[in-house]
Amino acid sequence: MRFCFNFNFVTNRSQMRTKYLSFLILLIFLSFNSIAQISQGGSPIETMRLKKANIPVLKMPKIDNNLLLKSSVERYANAEVLKPFKFAHSFEVNFTPENSGQRIV
């Protein structure tokens, strides 16, 4: 089976060259006008200052992955659709800025 490109919309080389050139000019023009991120000023918090702040870390209990895998297999064993990806486990917590936050200035 052979594949070939069909340029029936172009009758001669000069028209093809004109189409390619106009497309190239359009791409260049669009690249000059595009903005990826609008800067609002400011600067990010320095990493060393955060490391020195001694922010307490709360460790969550370990999760039995085999138990989660078995429950997932049981739940979606007879499903006619694909099972959803599970890449995280949620924990019930009660964190608020008042009971567990520290203000770093």
N, CA, C and O atoms as CSV, one atom per row, in Angstrom:
chain,resi,resn,atom,element,x,y,z
A,1,MET,N,N,0.848,-1.167,0.000
A,1,MET,CA,C,0.000,0.000,0.000
A,1,MET,C,C,0.894,1.230,0.000
A,1,MET,O,O,1.780,1.364,0.845
A,2,ARG,N,N,0.662,2.116,-0.939
A,2,ARG,CA,C,1.469,3.330,-1.033
A,2,ARG,C,C,0.662,4.517,-0.574
A,2,ARG,O,O,-0.531,4.632,-0.858
A,3,PHE,N,N,1.330,5.394,0.137
A,3,PHE,CA,C,0.718,6.642,0.551
A,3,PHE,C,C,1.418,7.785,-0.177
A,3,PHE,O,O,2.645,7.837,-0.252
A,4,CYS,N,N,0.638,8.665,-0.691
A,4,CYS,CA,C,1.233,9.847,-1.308
A,4,CYS,C,C,0.370,11.050,-0.950
A,4,CYS,O,O,-0.836,10.935,-0.732
A,5,PHE,N,N,1.005,12.175,-0.897
A,5,PHE,CA,C,0.298,13.400,-0.555
A,5,PHE,C,C,-0.351,13.971,-1.794
A,5,PHE,O,O,0.251,13.999,-2.867
A,6,ASN,N,N,-1.549,14.415,-1.644
A,6,ASN,CA,C,-2.292,14.947,-2.768
A,6,ASN,C,C,-2.412,16.460,-2.603
A,6,ASN,O,O,-3.050,16.945,-1.668
A,7,PHE,N,N,-1.810,17.175,-3.492
A,7,PHE,CA,C,-1.858,18.635,-3.456
A,7,PHE,C,C,-2.738,19.152,-4.589
A,7,PHE,O,O,-2.296,19.996,-5.369
A,8,ASN,N,N,-3.954,18.672,-4.696
A,8,ASN,CA,C,-4.852,19.103,-5.755
A,8,ASN,C,C,-5.323,20.540,-5.588
A,8,ASN,O,O,-5.746,21.176,-6.553
A,9,PHE,N,N,-5.250,21.055,-4.353
A,9,PHE,CA,C,-5.711,22.412,-4.121
A,9,PHE,C,C,-4.723,23.444,-4.666
A,9,PHE,O,O,-5.046,24.630,-4.740
A,10,VAL,N,N,-3.539,23.009,-5.043
A,10,VAL,CA,C,-2.516,23.913,-5.567
A,10,VAL,C,C,-2.293,23.562,-7.030
A,10,VAL,O,O,-2.075,22.399,-7.371
A,11,THR,N,N,-2.346,24.565,-7.884
A,11,THR,CA,C,-2.217,24.293,-9.318
A,11,THR,C,C,-0.787,24.408,-9.811
A,11,THR,O,O,-0.407,23.729,-10.765
A,12,ASN,N,N,0.015,25.260,-9.177
A,12,ASN,CA,C,1.408,25.349,-9.607
A,12,ASN,C,C,2.318,25.648,-8.424
A,12,ASN,O,O,1.851,25.853,-7.303
A,13,ARG,N,N,3.620,25.670,-8.687
A,13,ARG,CA,C,4.605,25.848,-7.616
A,13,ARG,C,C,4.496,27.220,-6.953
A,13,ARG,O,O,4.687,27.328,-5.742
A,14,SER,N,N,4.205,28.231,-7.689
A,14,SER,CA,C,4.153,29.571,-7.096
A,14,SER,C,C,2.994,29.683,-6.102
A,14,SER,O,O,3.126,30.346,-5.073
A,15,GLN,N,N,1.879,29.051,-6.396
A,15,GLN,CA,C,0.765,29.067,-5.448
A,15,GLN,C,C,1.124,28.282,-4.186
A,15,GLN,O,O,0.782,28.693,-3.077
A,16,MET,N,N,1.818,27.142,-4.359
A,16,MET,CA,C,2.223,26.351,-3.213
A,16,MET,C,C,3.207,27.150,-2.359
A,16,MET,O,O,3.090,27.169,-1.134
A,17,ARG,N,N,4.158,27.796,-2.987
A,17,ARG,CA,C,5.133,28.605,-2.265
A,17,ARG,C,C,4.444,29.740,-1.528
A,17,ARG,O,O,4.816,30.054,-0.397
A,18,THR,N,N,3.451,30.361,-2.143
A,18,THR,CA,C,2.712,31.454,-1.511
A,18,THR,C,C,1.939,30.950,-0.299
A,18,THR,O,O,1.911,31.624,0.731
A,19,LYS,N,N,1.317,29.791,-0.397
A,19,LYS,CA,C,0.582,29.237,0.739
A,19,LYS,C,C,1.513,28.917,1.899
A,19,LYS,O,O,1.214,29.250,3.046
A,20,TYR,N,N,2.655,28.267,1.607
A,20,TYR,CA,C,3.603,27.947,2.662
A,20,TYR,C,C,4.184,29.211,3.298
A,20,TYR,O,O,4.343,29.273,4.517
A,21,LEU,N,N,4.496,30.205,2.492
A,21,LEU,CA,C,5.055,31.444,3.006
A,21,LEU,C,C,4.049,32.190,3.869
A,21,LEU,O,O,4.416,32.731,4.912
A,22,SER,N,N,2.789,32.228,3.453
A,22,SER,CA,C,1.774,32.900,4.272
A,22,SER,C,C,1.536,32.142,5.579
A,22,SER,O,O,1.315,32.764,6.618
A,23,PHE,N,N,1.578,30.838,5.542
A,23,PHE,CA,C,1.446,30.046,6.766
A,23,PHE,C,C,2.620,30.298,7.702
A,23,PHE,O,O,2.424,30.432,8.910
A,24,LEU,N,N,3.827,30.364,7.170
A,24,LEU,CA,C,5.013,30.637,7.971
A,24,LEU,C,C,4.948,32.030,8.594
A,24,LEU,O,O,5.291,32.194,9.765
A,25,ILE,N,N,4.523,33.012,7.850
A,25,ILE,CA,C,4.387,34.375,8.374
A,25,ILE,C,C,3.332,34.410,9.466
A,25,ILE,O,O,3.515,35.092,10.474
A,26,LEU,N,N,2.243,33.696,9.289
A,26,LEU,CA,C,1.204,33.628,10.309
A,26,LEU,C,C,1.743,33.002,11.598
A,26,LEU,O,O,1.465,33.507,12.686
A,27,LEU,N,N,2.503,31.920,11.495
A,27,LEU,CA,C,3.089,31.297,12.672
A,27,LEU,C,C,4.051,32.240,13.390
A,27,LEU,O,O,4.042,32.316,14.619
A,28,ILE,N,N,4.869,32.950,12.645
A,28,ILE,CA,C,5.806,33.893,13.261
A,28,ILE,C,C,5.052,35.013,13.948
A,28,ILE,O,O,5.412,35.406,15.057
A,29,PHE,N,N,4.011,35.536,13.312
A,29,PHE,CA,C,3.224,36.618,13.906
A,29,PHE,C,C,2.548,36.159,15.195
A,29,PHE,O,O,2.535,36.896,16.181
A,30,LEU,N,N,1.992,34.957,15.198
A,30,LEU,CA,C,1.322,34.445,16.395
A,30,LEU,C,C,2.306,34.189,17.532
A,30,LEU,O,O,1.953,34.342,18.701
A,31,SER,N,N,3.518,33.807,17.205
A,31,SER,CA,C,4.489,33.551,18.261
A,31,SER,C,C,4.924,34.842,18.948
A,31,SER,O,O,5.261,34.819,20.131
A,32,PHE,N,N,4.925,35.956,18.240
A,32,PHE,CA,C,5.292,37.226,18.864
A,32,PHE,C,C,4.190,37.756,19.766
A,32,PHE,O,O,4.473,38.467,20.730
A,33,ASN,N,N,2.958,37.430,19.474
A,33,ASN,CA,C,1.843,37.954,20.249
A,33,ASN,C,C,1.440,37.066,21.417
A,33,ASN,O,O,0.615,37.477,22.233
A,34,SER,N,N,1.984,35.886,21.520
A,34,SER,CA,C,1.563,34.982,22.585
A,34,SER,C,C,2.318,35.283,23.878
A,34,SER,O,O,3.514,35.575,23.865
A,35,ILE,N,N,1.596,35.206,24.988
A,35,ILE,CA,C,2.164,35.425,26.313
A,35,ILE,C,C,1.807,34.215,27.153
A,35,ILE,O,O,0.637,33.844,27.249
A,36,ALA,N,N,2.813,33.594,27.766
A,36,ALA,CA,C,2.567,32.381,28.523
A,36,ALA,C,C,2.149,32.682,29.953
A,36,ALA,O,O,1.298,31.986,30.508
A,37,GLN,N,N,2.727,33.695,30.549
A,37,GLN,CA,C,2.432,33.981,31.942
A,37,GLN,C,C,2.533,35.481,32.155
A,37,GLN,O,O,3.471,36.128,31.690
A,38,ILE,N,N,1.568,36.017,32.854
A,38,ILE,CA,C,1.580,37.438,33.153
A,38,ILE,C,C,2.276,37.629,34.491
A,38,ILE,O,O,1.849,37.072,35.502
A,39,SER,N,N,3.334,38.406,34.499
A,39,SER,CA,C,4.099,38.615,35.714
A,39,SER,C,C,3.419,39.670,36.575
A,39,SER,O,O,3.070,40.745,36.087
A,40,GLN,N,N,3.230,39.364,37.848
A,40,GLN,CA,C,2.617,40.297,38.777
A,40,GLN,C,C,3.647,40.870,39.742
A,40,GLN,O,O,3.287,41.549,40.704
A,41,GLY,N,N,4.917,40.602,39.493
A,41,GLY,CA,C,5.959,41.095,40.388
A,41,GLY,C,C,6.121,40.199,41.586
A,41,GLY,O,O,5.518,39.128,41.660
A,42,GLY,N,N,6.940,40.635,42.531
A,42,GLY,CA,C,7.179,39.837,43.721
A,42,GLY,C,C,8.240,38.795,43.475
A,42,GLY,O,O,8.787,38.695,42.377
A,43,SER,N,N,8.526,38.027,44.493
A,43,SER,CA,C,9.514,36.964,44.367
A,43,SER,C,C,9.063,35.783,45.221
A,43,SER,O,O,8.348,35.966,46.206
A,44,PRO,N,N,9.477,34.573,44.849
A,44,PRO,CA,C,9.092,33.397,45.636
A,44,PRO,C,C,9.809,33.381,46.984
A,44,PRO,O,O,10.856,34.005,47.149
A,45,ILE,N,N,9.237,32.665,47.937
A,45,ILE,CA,C,9.855,32.541,49.252
A,45,ILE,C,C,11.136,31.730,49.115
A,45,ILE,O,O,11.162,30.702,48.438
A,46,GLU,N,N,12.175,32.191,49.749
A,46,GLU,CA,C,13.451,31.500,49.657
A,46,GLU,C,C,13.360,30.145,50.355
A,46,GLU,O,O,12.752,30.025,51.419
A,47,THR,N,N,13.962,29.142,49.757
A,47,THR,CA,C,13.907,27.799,50.302
A,47,THR,C,C,14.630,27.699,51.637
A,47,THR,O,O,14.147,27.033,52.553
A,48,MET,N,N,15.770,28.346,51.757
A,48,MET,CA,C,16.538,28.250,53.007
A,48,MET,C,C,15.753,28.847,54.177
A,48,MET,O,O,15.812,28.327,55.292
A,49,ARG,N,N,15.026,29.928,53.932
A,49,ARG,CA,C,14.252,30.544,54.996
A,49,ARG,C,C,13.150,29.600,55.461
A,49,ARG,O,O,12.841,29.542,56.651
A,50,LEU,N,N,12.558,28.864,54.532
A,50,LEU,CA,C,11.532,27.897,54.908
A,50,LEU,C,C,12.130,26.725,55.680
A,50,LEU,O,O,11.503,26.217,56.610
A,51,LYS,N,N,13.325,26.292,55.310
A,51,LYS,CA,C,13.955,25.178,56.010
A,51,LYS,C,C,14.329,25.564,57.435
A,51,LYS,O,O,14.275,24.728,58.337
A,52,LYS,N,N,14.702,26.808,57.643
A,52,LYS,CA,C,15.101,27.265,58.973
A,52,LYS,C,C,13.903,27.582,59.858
A,52,LYS,O,O,14.081,27.808,61.055
A,53,ALA,N,N,12.713,27.606,59.325
A,53,ALA,CA,C,11.534,28.023,60.078
A,53,ALA,C,C,11.059,26.965,61.069
A,53,ALA,O,O,10.213,27.270,61.910
A,54,ASN,N,N,11.562,25.752,61.007
A,54,ASN,CA,C,11.160,24.658,61.895
A,54,ASN,C,C,9.650,24.452,61.905
A,54,ASN,O,O,9.020,24.430,62.963
A,55,ILE,N,N,9.100,24.305,60.753
A,55,ILE,CA,C,7.673,24.050,60.623
A,55,ILE,C,C,7.411,22.595,60.993
A,55,ILE,O,O,8.060,21.703,60.447
A,56,PRO,N,N,6.478,22.333,61.905
A,56,PRO,CA,C,6.223,20.942,62.290
A,56,PRO,C,C,5.597,20.146,61.141
A,56,PRO,O,O,4.785,20.658,60.370
A,57,VAL,N,N,5.995,18.906,61.059
A,57,VAL,CA,C,5.501,18.011,60.012
A,57,VAL,C,C,4.696,16.913,60.671
A,57,VAL,O,O,5.164,16.278,61.617
A,58,LEU,N,N,3.499,16.685,60.186
A,58,LEU,CA,C,2.652,15.625,60.723
A,58,LEU,C,C,2.715,14.444,59.774
A,58,LEU,O,O,2.363,14.565,58.600
A,59,LYS,N,N,3.157,13.314,60.273
A,59,LYS,CA,C,3.253,12.114,59.439
A,59,LYS,C,C,1.953,11.339,59.520
A,59,LYS,O,O,1.418,11.113,60.606
A,60,MET,N,N,1.459,10.943,58.389
A,60,MET,CA,C,0.233,10.170,58.302
A,60,MET,C,C,0.551,8.692,58.519
A,60,MET,O,O,1.681,8.262,58.286
A,61,PRO,N,N,-0.434,7.911,58.962
A,61,PRO,CA,C,-0.187,6.477,59.183
A,61,PRO,C,C,0.090,5.762,57.863
A,61,PRO,O,O,-0.348,6.197,56.798
A,62,LYS,N,N,0.820,4.668,57.958
A,62,LYS,CA,C,1.145,3.885,56.759
A,62,LYS,C,C,-0.116,3.238,56.206
A,62,LYS,O,O,-1.058,2.938,56.941
A,63,ILE,N,N,-0.112,3.037,54.918
A,63,ILE,CA,C,-1.262,2.463,54.224
A,63,ILE,C,C,-0.889,1.073,53.732
A,63,ILE,O,O,0.204,0.872,53.203
A,64,ASP,N,N,-1.784,0.122,53.903
A,64,ASP,CA,C,-1.566,-1.227,53.399
A,64,ASP,C,C,-2.005,-1.265,51.931
A,64,ASP,O,O,-3.194,-1.351,51.624
A,65,ASN,N,N,-1.030,-1.200,51.045
A,65,ASN,CA,C,-1.338,-1.163,49.612
A,65,ASN,C,C,-1.997,-2.447,49.132
A,65,ASN,O,O,-2.853,-2.408,48.248
A,66,ASN,N,N,-1.616,-3.564,49.692
A,66,ASN,CA,C,-2.224,-4.840,49.280
A,66,ASN,C,C,-3.713,-4.867,49.623
A,66,ASN,O,O,-4.521,-5.373,48.844
A,67,LEU,N,N,-4.070,-4.329,50.774
A,67,LEU,CA,C,-5.478,-4.268,51.163
A,67,LEU,C,C,-6.261,-3.348,50.221
A,67,LEU,O,O,-7.381,-3.669,49.826
A,68,LEU,N,N,-5.670,-2.210,49.864
A,68,LEU,CA,C,-6.335,-1.301,48.920
A,68,LEU,C,C,-6.484,-1.941,47.550
A,68,LEU,O,O,-7.506,-1.763,46.887
A,69,LEU,N,N,-5.474,-2.681,47.123
A,69,LEU,CA,C,-5.534,-3.353,45.830
A,69,LEU,C,C,-6.624,-4.417,45.815
A,69,LEU,O,O,-7.373,-4.529,44.845
A,70,LYS,N,N,-6.715,-5.197,46.886
A,70,LYS,CA,C,-7.761,-6.223,46.964
A,70,LYS,C,C,-9.154,-5.606,46.952
A,70,LYS,O,O,-10.052,-6.102,46.272
A,71,SER,N,N,-9.331,-4.519,47.708
A,71,SER,CA,C,-10.658,-3.887,47.729
A,71,SER,C,C,-11.005,-3.299,46.372
A,71,SER,O,O,-12.167,-3.321,45.964
A,72,SER,N,N,-10.007,-2.772,45.669
A,72,SER,CA,C,-10.254,-2.220,44.339
A,72,SER,C,C,-10.627,-3.320,43.348
A,72,SER,O,O,-11.520,-3.142,42.519
A,73,VAL,N,N,-9.942,-4.448,43.439
A,73,VAL,CA,C,-10.251,-5.569,42.549
A,73,VAL,C,C,-11.652,-6.085,42.821
A,73,VAL,O,O,-12.399,-6.382,41.889
A,74,GLU,N,N,-12.017,-6.193,44.097
A,74,GLU,CA,C,-13.362,-6.667,44.448
A,74,GLU,C,C,-14.439,-5.695,43.985
A,74,GLU,O,O,-15.492,-6.108,43.498
A,75,ARG,N,N,-14.173,-4.423,44.137
A,75,ARG,CA,C,-15.173,-3.416,43.793
A,75,ARG,C,C,-15.420,-3.355,42.285
A,75,ARG,O,O,-16.560,-3.193,41.850
A,76,TYR,N,N,-14.353,-3.485,41.482
A,76,TYR,CA,C,-14.490,-3.322,40.032
A,76,TYR,C,C,-14.361,-4.636,39.277
A,76,TYR,O,O,-14.097,-4.620,38.075
A,77,ALA,N,N,-14.538,-5.773,39.942
A,77,ALA,CA,C,-14.384,-7.068,39.280
A,77,ALA,C,C,-15.430,-7.280,38.195
A,77,ALA,O,O,-15.112,-7.788,37.119
A,78,ASN,N,N,-16.661,-6.901,38.461
A,78,ASN,CA,C,-17.737,-7.143,37.500
A,78,ASN,C,C,-18.137,-5.877,36.748
A,78,ASN,O,O,-19.174,-5.854,36.084
A,79,ALA,N,N,-17.345,-4.851,36.842
A,79,ALA,CA,C,-17.693,-3.593,36.166
A,79,ALA,C,C,-17.473,-3.727,34.662
A,79,ALA,O,O,-16.543,-4.395,34.211
A,80,GLU,N,N,-18.336,-3.087,33.910
A,80,GLU,CA,C,-18.224,-3.129,32.452
A,80,GLU,C,C,-17.359,-1.999,31.918
A,80,GLU,O,O,-17.046,-1.966,30.728
A,81,VAL,N,N,-16.975,-1.086,32.772
A,81,VAL,CA,C,-16.114,0.020,32.356
A,81,VAL,C,C,-14.752,-0.132,33.028
A,81,VAL,O,O,-14.590,-0.936,33.947
A,82,LEU,N,N,-13.800,0.624,32.573
A,82,LEU,CA,C,-12.469,0.571,33.172
A,82,LEU,C,C,-12.492,1.165,34.565
A,82,LEU,O,O,-13.246,2.099,34.837
A,83,LYS,N,N,-11.679,0.633,35.432
A,83,LYS,CA,C,-11.611,1.173,36.786
A,83,LYS,C,C,-10.795,2.467,36.762
A,83,LYS,O,O,-9.894,2.610,35.935
A,84,PRO,N,N,-11.095,3.401,37.647
A,84,PRO,CA,C,-10.348,4.658,37.666
A,84,PRO,C,C,-8.955,4.456,38.262
A,84,PRO,O,O,-8.736,3.558,39.075
A,85,PHE,N,N,-8.022,5.306,37.841
A,85,PHE,CA,C,-6.680,5.279,38.417
A,85,PHE,C,C,-6.740,5.777,39.850
A,85,PHE,O,O,-7.435,6.748,40.151
A,86,LYS,N,N,-6.018,5.118,40.722
A,86,LYS,CA,C,-5.947,5.577,42.110
A,86,LYS,C,C,-4.484,5.827,42.411
A,86,LYS,O,O,-3.683,4.893,42.433
A,87,PHE,N,N,-4.136,7.057,42.638
A,87,PHE,CA,C,-2.750,7.407,42.883
A,87,PHE,C,C,-2.548,8.090,44.223
A,87,PHE,O,O,-1.433,8.504,44.542
A,88,ALA,N,N,-3.607,8.216,45.015
A,88,ALA,CA,C,-3.490,8.868,46.315
A,88,ALA,C,C,-4.550,8.288,47.247
A,88,ALA,O,O,-5.526,7.676,46.814
A,89,HIS,N,N,-4.325,8.498,48.523
A,89,HIS,CA,C,-5.281,8.060,49.537
A,89,HIS,C,C,-5.638,9.274,50.377
A,89,HIS,O,O,-4.760,10.034,50.785
A,90,SER,N,N,-6.911,9.454,50.632
A,90,SER,CA,C,-7.322,10.624,51.408
A,90,SER,C,C,-7.415,10.268,52.886
A,90,SER,O,O,-7.812,9.163,53.255
A,91,PHE,N,N,-7.043,11.226,53.716
A,91,PHE,CA,C,-7.122,11.094,55.162
A,91,PHE,C,C,-8.073,12.158,55.685
A,91,PHE,O,O,-8.111,13.277,55.172
A,92,GLU,N,N,-8.831,11.806,56.695
A,92,GLU,CA,C,-9.679,12.786,57.366
A,92,GLU,C,C,-8.811,13.580,58.330
A,92,GLU,O,O,-8.213,13.010,59.243
A,93,VAL,N,N,-8.738,14.880,58.136
A,93,VAL,CA,C,-7.949,15.752,59.012
A,93,VAL,C,C,-8.767,16.988,59.361
A,93,VAL,O,O,-9.779,17.286,58.726
A,94,ASN,N,N,-8.315,17.683,60.362
A,94,ASN,CA,C,-8.974,18.920,60.774
A,94,ASN,C,C,-7.913,20.002,60.935
A,94,ASN,O,O,-7.709,20.519,62.033
A,95,PHE,N,N,-7.237,20.345,59.839
A,95,PHE,CA,C,-6.214,21.384,59.859
A,95,PHE,C,C,-6.829,22.711,59.456
A,95,PHE,O,O,-7.522,22.806,58.443
A,96,THR,N,N,-6.578,23.707,60.238
A,96,THR,CA,C,-6.958,25.073,59.899
A,96,THR,C,C,-5.776,25.968,60.230
A,96,THR,O,O,-4.894,25.542,60.977
A,97,PRO,N,N,-5.717,27.160,59.721
A,97,PRO,CA,C,-4.637,28.066,60.095
A,97,PRO,C,C,-4.631,28.383,61.589
A,97,PRO,O,O,-3.581,28.680,62.159
A,98,GLU,N,N,-5.795,28.320,62.220
A,98,GLU,CA,C,-5.862,28.635,63.647
A,98,GLU,C,C,-5.276,27.530,64.514
A,98,GLU,O,O,-4.592,27.821,65.496
A,99,ASN,N,N,-5.532,26.254,64.172
A,99,ASN,CA,C,-5.081,25.185,65.055
A,99,ASN,C,C,-3.756,24.555,64.649
A,99,ASN,O,O,-3.175,23.814,65.441
A,100,SER,N,N,-3.259,24.820,63.453
A,100,SER,CA,C,-2.012,24.163,63.070
A,100,SER,C,C,-1.142,25.011,62.148
A,100,SER,O,O,-0.177,24.493,61.586
A,101,GLY,N,N,-1.445,26.280,61.975
A,101,GLY,CA,C,-0.674,27.095,61.057
A,101,GLY,C,C,0.361,27.969,61.741
A,101,GLY,O,O,0.225,28.312,62.915
A,102,GLN,N,N,1.397,28.324,60.993
A,102,GLN,CA,C,2.388,29.279,61.447
A,102,GLN,C,C,2.536,30.328,60.363
A,102,GLN,O,O,2.615,29.995,59.181
A,103,ARG,N,N,2.572,31.567,60.749
A,103,ARG,CA,C,2.736,32.649,59.783
A,103,ARG,C,C,4.218,32.932,59.622
A,103,ARG,O,O,4.909,33.211,60.602
A,104,ILE,N,N,4.711,32.862,58.392
A,104,ILE,CA,C,6.112,33.137,58.098
A,104,ILE,C,C,6.171,34.447,57.337
A,104,ILE,O,O,5.591,34.577,56.259
A,105,VAL,N,N,6.871,35.410,57.901
A,105,VAL,CA,C,6.956,36.731,57.267
A,105,VAL,C,C,8.399,36.991,56.892
A,105,VAL,O,O,8.713,38.047,56.343
